[in-house]
Tab-separated table of C-alpha atoms and ligand atoms in Angstrom:
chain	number	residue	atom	x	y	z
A	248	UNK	CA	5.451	-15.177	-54.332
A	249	UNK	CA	6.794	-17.212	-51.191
A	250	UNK	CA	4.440	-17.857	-48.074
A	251	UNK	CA	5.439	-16.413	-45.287
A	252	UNK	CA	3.834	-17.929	-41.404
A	253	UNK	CA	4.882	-16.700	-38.402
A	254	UNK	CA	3.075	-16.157	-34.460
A	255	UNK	CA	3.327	-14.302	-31.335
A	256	UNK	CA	2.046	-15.590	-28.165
A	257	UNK	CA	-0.622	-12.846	-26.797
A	258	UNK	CA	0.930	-12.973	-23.241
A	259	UNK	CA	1.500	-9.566	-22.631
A	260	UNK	CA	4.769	-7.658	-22.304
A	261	UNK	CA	6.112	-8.052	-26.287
A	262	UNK	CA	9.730	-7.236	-25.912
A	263	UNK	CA	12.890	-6.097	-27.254
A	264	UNK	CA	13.448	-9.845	-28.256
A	265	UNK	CA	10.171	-10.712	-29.552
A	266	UNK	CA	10.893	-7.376	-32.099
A	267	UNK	CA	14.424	-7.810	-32.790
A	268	UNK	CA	13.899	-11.533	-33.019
A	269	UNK	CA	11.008	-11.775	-35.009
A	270	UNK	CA	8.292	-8.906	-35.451
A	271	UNK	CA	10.949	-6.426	-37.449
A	272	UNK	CA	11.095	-9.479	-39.730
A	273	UNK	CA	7.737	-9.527	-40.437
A	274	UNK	CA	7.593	-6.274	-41.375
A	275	UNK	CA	10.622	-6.314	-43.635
A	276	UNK	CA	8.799	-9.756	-45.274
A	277	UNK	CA	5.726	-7.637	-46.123
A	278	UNK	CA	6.627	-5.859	-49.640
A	279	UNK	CA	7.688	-9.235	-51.583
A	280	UNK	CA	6.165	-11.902	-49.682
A	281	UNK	CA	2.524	-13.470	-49.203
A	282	UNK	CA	2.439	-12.750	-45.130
A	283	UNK	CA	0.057	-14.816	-42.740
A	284	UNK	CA	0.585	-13.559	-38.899
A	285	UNK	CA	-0.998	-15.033	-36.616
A	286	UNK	CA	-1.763	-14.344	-33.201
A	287	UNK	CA	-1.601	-18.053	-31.445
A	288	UNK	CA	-4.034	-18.124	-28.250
A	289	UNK	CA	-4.205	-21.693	-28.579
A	290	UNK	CA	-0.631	-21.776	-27.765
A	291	UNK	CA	-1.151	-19.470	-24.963
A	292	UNK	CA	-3.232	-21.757	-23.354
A	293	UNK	CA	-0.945	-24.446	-22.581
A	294	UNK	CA	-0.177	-22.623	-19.272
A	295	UNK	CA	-3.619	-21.605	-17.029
A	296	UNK	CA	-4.631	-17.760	-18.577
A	297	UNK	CA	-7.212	-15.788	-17.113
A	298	UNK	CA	-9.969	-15.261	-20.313
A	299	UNK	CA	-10.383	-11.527	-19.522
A	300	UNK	CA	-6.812	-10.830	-19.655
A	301	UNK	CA	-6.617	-13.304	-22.674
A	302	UNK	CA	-8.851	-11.153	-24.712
A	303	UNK	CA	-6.772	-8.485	-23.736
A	304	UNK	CA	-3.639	-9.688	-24.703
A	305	UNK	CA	-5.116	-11.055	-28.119
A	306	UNK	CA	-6.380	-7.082	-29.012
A	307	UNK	CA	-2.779	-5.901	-27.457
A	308	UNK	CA	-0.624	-8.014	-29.810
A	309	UNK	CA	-2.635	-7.479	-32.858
A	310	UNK	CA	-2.608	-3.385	-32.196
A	311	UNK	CA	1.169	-3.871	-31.944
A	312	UNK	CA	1.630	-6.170	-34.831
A	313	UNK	CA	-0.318	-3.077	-36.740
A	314	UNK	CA	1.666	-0.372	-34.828
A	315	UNK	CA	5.121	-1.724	-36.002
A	316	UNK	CA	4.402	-1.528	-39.599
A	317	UNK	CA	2.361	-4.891	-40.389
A	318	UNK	CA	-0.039	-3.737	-42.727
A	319	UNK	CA	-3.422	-5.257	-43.368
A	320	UNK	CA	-4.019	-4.110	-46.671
A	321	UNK	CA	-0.820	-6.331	-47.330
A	322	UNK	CA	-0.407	-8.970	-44.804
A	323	UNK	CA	-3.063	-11.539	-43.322
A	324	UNK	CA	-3.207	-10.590	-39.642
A	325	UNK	CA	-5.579	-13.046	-37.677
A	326	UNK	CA	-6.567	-15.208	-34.233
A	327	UNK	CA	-5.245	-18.588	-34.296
A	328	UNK	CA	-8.656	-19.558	-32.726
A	329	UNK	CA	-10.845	-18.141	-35.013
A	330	UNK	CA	-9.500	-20.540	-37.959
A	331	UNK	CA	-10.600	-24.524	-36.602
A	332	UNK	CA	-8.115	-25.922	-38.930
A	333	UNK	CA	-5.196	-25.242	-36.306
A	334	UNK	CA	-6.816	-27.625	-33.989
A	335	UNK	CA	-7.867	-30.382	-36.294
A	336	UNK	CA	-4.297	-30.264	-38.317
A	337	UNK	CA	-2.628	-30.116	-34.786
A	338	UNK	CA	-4.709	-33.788	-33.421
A	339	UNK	CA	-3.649	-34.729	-37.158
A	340	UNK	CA	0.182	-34.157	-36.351
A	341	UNK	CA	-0.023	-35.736	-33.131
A	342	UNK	CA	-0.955	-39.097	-34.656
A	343	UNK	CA	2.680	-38.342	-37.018
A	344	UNK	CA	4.899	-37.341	-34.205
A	345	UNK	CA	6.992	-39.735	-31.842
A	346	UNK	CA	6.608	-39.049	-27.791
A	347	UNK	CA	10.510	-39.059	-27.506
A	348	UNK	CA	10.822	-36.343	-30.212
A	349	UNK	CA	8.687	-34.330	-28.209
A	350	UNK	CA	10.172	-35.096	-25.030
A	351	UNK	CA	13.496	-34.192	-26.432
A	352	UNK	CA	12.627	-30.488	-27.219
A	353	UNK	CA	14.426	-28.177	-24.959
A	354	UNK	CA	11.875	-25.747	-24.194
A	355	UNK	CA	9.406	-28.503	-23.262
A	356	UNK	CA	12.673	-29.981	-20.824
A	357	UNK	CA	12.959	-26.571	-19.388
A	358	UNK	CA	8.821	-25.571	-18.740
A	359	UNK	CA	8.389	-29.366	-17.151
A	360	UNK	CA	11.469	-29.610	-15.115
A	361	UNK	CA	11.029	-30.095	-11.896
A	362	UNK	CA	7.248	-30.403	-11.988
A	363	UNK	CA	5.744	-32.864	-10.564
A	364	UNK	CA	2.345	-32.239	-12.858
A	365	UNK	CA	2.977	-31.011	-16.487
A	366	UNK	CA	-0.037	-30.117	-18.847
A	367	UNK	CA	-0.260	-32.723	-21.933
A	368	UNK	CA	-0.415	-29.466	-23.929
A	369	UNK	CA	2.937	-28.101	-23.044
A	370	UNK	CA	4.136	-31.842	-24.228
A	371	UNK	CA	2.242	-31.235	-27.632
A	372	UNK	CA	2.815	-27.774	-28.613
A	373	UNK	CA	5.235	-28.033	-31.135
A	374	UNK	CA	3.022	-30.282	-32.728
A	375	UNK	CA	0.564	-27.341	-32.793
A	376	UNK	CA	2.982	-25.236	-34.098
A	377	UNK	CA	4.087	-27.059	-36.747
A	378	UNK	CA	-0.201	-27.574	-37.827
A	379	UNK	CA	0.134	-23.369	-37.647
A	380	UNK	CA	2.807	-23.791	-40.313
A	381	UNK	CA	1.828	-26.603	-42.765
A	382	UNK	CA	-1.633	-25.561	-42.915
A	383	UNK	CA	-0.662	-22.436	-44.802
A	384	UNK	CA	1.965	-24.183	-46.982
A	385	UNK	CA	4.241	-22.078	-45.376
A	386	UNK	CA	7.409	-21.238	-47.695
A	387	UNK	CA	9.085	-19.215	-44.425
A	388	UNK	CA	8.634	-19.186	-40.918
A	389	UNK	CA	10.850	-15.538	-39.321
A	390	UNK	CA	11.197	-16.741	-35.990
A	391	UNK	CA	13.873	-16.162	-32.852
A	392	UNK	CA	16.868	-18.446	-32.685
A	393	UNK	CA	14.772	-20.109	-29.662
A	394	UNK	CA	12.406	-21.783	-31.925
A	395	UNK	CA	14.861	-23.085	-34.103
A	396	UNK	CA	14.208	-27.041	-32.824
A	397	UNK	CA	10.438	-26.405	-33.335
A	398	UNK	CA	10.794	-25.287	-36.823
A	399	UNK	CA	13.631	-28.712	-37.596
A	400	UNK	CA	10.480	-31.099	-35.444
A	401	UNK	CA	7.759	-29.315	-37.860
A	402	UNK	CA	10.126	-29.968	-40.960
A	403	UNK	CA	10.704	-33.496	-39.994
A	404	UNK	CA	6.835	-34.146	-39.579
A	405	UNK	CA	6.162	-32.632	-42.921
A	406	UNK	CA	8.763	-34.921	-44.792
A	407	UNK	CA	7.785	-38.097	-42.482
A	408	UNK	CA	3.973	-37.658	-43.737
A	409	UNK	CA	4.825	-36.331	-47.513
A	410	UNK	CA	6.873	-39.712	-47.493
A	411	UNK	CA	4.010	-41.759	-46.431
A	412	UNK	CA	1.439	-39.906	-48.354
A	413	UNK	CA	2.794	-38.036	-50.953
A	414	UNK	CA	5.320	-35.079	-51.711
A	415	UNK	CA	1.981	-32.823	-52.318
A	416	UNK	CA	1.276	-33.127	-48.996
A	417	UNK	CA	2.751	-30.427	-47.424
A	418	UNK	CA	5.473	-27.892	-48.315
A	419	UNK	CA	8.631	-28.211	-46.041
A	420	UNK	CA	9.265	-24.497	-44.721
A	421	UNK	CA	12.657	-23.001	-43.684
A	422	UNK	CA	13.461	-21.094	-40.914
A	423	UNK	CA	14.945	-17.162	-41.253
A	424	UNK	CA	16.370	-15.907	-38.405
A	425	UNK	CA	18.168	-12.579	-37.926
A	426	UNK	CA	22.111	-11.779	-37.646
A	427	UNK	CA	21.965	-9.627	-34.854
A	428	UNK	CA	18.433	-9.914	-33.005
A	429	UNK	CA	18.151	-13.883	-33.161
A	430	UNK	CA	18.300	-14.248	-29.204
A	431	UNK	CA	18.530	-10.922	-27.147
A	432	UNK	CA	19.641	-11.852	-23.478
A	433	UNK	CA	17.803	-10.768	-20.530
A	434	UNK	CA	19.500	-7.318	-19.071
A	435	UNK	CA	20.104	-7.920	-15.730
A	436	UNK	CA	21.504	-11.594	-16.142
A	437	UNK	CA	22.548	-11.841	-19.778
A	438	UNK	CA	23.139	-15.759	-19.526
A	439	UNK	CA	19.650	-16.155	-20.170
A	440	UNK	CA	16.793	-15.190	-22.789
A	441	UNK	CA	14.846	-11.992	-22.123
A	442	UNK	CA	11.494	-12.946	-21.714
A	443	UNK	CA	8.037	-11.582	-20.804
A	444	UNK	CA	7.614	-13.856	-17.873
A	445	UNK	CA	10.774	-12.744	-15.819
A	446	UNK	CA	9.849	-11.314	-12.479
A	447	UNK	CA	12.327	-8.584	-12.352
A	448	UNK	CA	10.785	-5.567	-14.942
A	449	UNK	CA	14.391	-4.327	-15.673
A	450	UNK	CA	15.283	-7.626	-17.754
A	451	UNK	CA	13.521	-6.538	-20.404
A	452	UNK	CA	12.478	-3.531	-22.207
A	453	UNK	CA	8.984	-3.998	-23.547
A	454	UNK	CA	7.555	-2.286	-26.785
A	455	UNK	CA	5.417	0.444	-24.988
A	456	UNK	CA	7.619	1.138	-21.924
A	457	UNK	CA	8.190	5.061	-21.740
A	458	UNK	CA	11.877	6.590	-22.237
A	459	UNK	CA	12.506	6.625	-18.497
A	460	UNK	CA	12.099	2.855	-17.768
A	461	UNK	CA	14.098	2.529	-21.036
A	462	UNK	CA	16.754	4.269	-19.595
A	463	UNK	CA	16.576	3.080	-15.957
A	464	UNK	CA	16.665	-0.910	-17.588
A	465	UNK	CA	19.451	-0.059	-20.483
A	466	UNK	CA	21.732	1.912	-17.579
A	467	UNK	CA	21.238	-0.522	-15.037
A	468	UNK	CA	22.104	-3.556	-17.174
A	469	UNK	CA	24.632	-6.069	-15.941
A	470	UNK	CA	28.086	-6.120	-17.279
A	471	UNK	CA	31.290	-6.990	-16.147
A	472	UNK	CA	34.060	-5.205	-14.157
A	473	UNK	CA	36.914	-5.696	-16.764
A	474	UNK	CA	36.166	-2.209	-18.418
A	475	UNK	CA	37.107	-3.344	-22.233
A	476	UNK	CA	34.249	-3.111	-24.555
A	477	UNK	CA	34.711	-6.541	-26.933
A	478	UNK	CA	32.274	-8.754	-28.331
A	479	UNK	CA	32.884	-11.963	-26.412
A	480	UNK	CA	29.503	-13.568	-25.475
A	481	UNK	CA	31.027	-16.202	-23.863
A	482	UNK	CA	33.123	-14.456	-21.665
A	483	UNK	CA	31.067	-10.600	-21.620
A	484	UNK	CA	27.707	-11.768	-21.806
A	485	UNK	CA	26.283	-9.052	-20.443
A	486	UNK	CA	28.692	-6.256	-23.068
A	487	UNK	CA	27.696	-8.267	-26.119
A	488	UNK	CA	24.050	-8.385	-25.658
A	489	UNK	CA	24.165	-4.687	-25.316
A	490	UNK	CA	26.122	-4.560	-28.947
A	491	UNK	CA	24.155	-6.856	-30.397
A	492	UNK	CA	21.017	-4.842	-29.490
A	493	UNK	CA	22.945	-2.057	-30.954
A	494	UNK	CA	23.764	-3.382	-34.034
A	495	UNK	CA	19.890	-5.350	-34.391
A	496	UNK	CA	18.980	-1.243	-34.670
A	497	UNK	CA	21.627	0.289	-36.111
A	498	UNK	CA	21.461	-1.948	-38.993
A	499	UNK	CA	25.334	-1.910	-38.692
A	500	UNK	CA	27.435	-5.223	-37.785
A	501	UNK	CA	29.064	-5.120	-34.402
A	502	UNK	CA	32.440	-5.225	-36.151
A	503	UNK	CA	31.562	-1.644	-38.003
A	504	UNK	CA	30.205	-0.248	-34.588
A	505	UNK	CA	33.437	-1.008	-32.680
A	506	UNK	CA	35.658	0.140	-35.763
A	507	UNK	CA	33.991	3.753	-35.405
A	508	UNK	CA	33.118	3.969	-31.943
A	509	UNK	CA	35.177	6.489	-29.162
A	510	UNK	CA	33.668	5.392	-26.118
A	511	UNK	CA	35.273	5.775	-22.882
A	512	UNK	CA	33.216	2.703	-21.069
A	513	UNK	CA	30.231	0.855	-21.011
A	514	UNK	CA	28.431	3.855	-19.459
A	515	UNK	CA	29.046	5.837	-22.901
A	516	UNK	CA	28.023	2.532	-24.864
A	517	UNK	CA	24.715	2.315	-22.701
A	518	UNK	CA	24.210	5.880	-23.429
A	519	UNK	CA	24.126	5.623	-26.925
A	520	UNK	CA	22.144	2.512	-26.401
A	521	UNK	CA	19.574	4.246	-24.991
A	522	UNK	CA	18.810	7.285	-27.312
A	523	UNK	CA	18.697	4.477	-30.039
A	524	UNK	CA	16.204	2.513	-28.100
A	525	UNK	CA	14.208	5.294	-26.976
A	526	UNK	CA	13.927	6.614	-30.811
A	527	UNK	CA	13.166	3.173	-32.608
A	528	UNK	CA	10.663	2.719	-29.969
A	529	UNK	CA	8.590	6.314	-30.523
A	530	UNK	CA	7.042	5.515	-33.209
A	531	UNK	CA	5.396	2.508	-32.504
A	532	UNK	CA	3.741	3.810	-28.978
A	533	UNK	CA	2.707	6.521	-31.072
A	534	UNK	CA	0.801	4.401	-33.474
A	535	UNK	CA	0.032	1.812	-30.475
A	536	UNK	CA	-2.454	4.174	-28.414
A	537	UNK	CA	-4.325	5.112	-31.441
A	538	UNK	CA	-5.055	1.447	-32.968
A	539	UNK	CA	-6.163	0.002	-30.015
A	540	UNK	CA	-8.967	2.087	-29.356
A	541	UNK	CA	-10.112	1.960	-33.188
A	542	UNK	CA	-12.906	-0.199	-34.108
A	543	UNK	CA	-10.677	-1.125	-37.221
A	544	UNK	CA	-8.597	-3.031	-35.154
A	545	UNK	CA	-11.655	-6.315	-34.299
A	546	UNK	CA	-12.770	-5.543	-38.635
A	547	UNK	CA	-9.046	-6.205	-39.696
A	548	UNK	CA	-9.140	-9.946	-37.340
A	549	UNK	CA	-12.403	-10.794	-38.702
A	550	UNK	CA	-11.324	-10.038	-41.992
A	551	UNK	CA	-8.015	-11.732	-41.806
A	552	UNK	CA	-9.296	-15.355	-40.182
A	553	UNK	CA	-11.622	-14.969	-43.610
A	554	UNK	CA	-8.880	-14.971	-45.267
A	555	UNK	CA	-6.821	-17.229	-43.546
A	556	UNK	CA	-9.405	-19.399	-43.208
A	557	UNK	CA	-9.910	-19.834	-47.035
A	558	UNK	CA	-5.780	-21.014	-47.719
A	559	UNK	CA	-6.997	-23.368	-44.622
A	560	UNK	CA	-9.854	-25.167	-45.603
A	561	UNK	CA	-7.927	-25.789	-49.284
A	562	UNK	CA	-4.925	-27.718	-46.876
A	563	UNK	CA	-7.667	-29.397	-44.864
A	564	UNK	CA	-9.394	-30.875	-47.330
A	565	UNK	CA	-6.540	-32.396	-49.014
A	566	UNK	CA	-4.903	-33.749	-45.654
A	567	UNK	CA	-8.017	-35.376	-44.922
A	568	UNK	CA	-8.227	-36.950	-48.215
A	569	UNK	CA	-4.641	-38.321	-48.113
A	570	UNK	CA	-5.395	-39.726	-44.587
A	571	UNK	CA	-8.850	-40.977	-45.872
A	572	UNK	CA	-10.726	-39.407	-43.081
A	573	UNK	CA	-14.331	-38.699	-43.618
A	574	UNK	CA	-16.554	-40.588	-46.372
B	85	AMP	P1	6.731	-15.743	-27.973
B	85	AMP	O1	6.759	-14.570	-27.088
B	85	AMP	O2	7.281	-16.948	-27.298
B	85	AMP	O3	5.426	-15.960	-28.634
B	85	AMP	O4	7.773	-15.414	-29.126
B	85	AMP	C1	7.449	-14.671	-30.272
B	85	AMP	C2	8.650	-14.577	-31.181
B	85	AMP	O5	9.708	-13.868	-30.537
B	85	AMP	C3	9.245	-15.947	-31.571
B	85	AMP	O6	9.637	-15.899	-32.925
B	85	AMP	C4	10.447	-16.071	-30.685
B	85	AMP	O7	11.464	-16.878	-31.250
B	85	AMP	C5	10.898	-14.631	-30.570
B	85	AMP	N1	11.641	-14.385	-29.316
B	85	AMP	C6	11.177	-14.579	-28.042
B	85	AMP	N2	12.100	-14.238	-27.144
B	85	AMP	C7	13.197	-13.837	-27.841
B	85	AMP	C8	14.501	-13.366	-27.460
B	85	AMP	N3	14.857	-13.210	-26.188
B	85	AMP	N4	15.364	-13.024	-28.451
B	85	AMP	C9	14.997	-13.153	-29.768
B	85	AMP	N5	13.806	-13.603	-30.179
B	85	AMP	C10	12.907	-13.938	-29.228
B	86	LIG	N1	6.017	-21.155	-30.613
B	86	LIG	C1	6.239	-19.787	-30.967
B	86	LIG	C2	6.831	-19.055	-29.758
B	86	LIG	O1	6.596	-19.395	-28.637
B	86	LIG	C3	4.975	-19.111	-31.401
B	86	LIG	C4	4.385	-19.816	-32.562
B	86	LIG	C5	3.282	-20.610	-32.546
B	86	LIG	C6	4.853	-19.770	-33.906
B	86	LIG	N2	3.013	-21.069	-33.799
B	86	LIG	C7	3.958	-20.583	-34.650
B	86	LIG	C8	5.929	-19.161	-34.531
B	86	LIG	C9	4.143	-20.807	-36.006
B	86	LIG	C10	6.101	-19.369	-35.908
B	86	LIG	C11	5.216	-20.195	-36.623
B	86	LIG	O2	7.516	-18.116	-29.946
């Protein structure tokens, strides 16, 4: 069976993106695949986080990864912290990666830019993520289009070293990204990402938000004044991401959608858009209340950095034997 590695950031408000992007992926991975997710605090950490609401946010994420279908009896669901070999790979990697690779990446370009200060960590970071990866000779990393470069830098580290040191090494993973749900645009300015830091609440729709602030952020969503409904996301940014969001749930391609569809505008469009939303959504704040408050929830993280931590230590001790550290 393939490997499957993928992580979510545990800083609050998991959206529409992070699900349509990644998390439904994981889920869908489950039945064939041997599935390690990971809940990265390490990487969380590379902006200032305030420990109580870290703690939070690690318990939050791993109740949602469990409320959308990821199944522990199945999957590996642990704490990036709780396994050391994330670290150790990560200083590892650091010593195989070039400075102007990692200056190059353009989510590093866009965090530092215009800063006159910018944490060595934020620099580094893809270096950690691509430790996450190799440690678990990772077959297949289900990720959002936006983490495309990190998963070509992590690839290019694993065939620098494997060249150095051997093709047993480490296994070089490919990316899997989704049709429809790869990068889901921010709703009230659809040229850029949707993301859980925006200020503005009604640029994204986060997993647990109730069916009125669903509706309010879906019917309030920029578009543009022309009145056709086309899939252009060049010129209708704000119209495609809507169909595109559509399709991610409908399981239909846009092209079907606007064969059969008899709306009158976008208001008809963002209609639909919102029952859809509101019913893929019920289910998983059903499930959501319920784990979170269950003692199962800290037994199922203990168990799975166990686990994880067993495929670990296997990877460790061969990549410090190739690098012929310790005696
Ligand atoms: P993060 O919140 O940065 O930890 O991202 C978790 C996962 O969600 C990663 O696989 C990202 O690529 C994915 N993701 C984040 N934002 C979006 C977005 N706007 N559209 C699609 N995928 C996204
Ligand atoms: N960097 C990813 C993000 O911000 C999260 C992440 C960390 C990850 N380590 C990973 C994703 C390993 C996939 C595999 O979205």
């Amino acid at each position: 069976m393939k490997r499957v590695f993928s992580g979510v950031q545990p800083t609050g408000n998991i959206h529409l993106g992070n699900y349509l992007g990644a998390l439904k992926q994981f889920v869908e991975l489950q039945d064939d695949h041997e599935c390690i997710y990971c809940i990265v605090d390490e990487h969380a950490i590379t902006v200032p986080q305030d420990p109580e609401e870290l703690r939070k946010h690690i318990l939050d994420v791993a109740a949602l990864y469990m409320a959308i279908g990821i199944d522990p009896k199945k999957s590996i669901i642990f704490v990036q912290s709780a396994v050391s070999g994330h670290a150790e790979l990560g200083w590892i990697l650091c010593c195989s990666s070039y400075t102007g690779e990692l200056y190059r990446m353009t989510q590093f370009k866009a965090k530092s830019g215009g800063k006159e200060s910018v944490g060595t960590g934020l620099l580094t970071y893809p270096v950690l993520m691509a430790a996450d990866i190799l440690l678990y000779d990772t077959d297949v990393v289900p990720v959002g289009n936006d983490q495309k470069q990190h998963i070509e830098l992590c690839r290019d580290i694993a065939i620098r070293v494997n060249h150095r040191f051997g093709e047993d090494t480490f296994v070089v993973p490919d990316g899997r990204f989704m049709k429809a749900g790869a990068r889901v645009m921010a709703l009230d300015d659809p040229t850029q990402k949707m993301s859980k830091s925006a200020l503005n609440e009604h640029s994204r729709i986060s997993l647990l938000d109730q069916d009125s602030k669903i509706k309010k952020s879906i019917m309030r969503a920029t578009t543009d004044s022309d009145g056709e409904i086309r899939f252009d996301p060049e010129n209708k940014p704000g119209v495609s991401n809507l169909l595109n969001i559509y399709s991610a749930f409908s399981g239909r391609s846009v092209e079907e959608i606007l064969a059969d569809q008899n709306w009158r505008g976008y208001g008809d469009l963002k209609k639909e858009l919102v029952a859809l939303t509101q019913e893929a959504l019920r289910p998983i704040k059903q499930n959501y209340d319920e784990i979170r408050e269950s003692d199962e929830l800290k037994a199922v993280l203990r168990d799975g950095a166990e686990r994880a931590n067993a495929i670990a230590e296997k990877t460790m001790k061969r990549v410090r034997d190739k690098f012929g550290l310790g005696f």
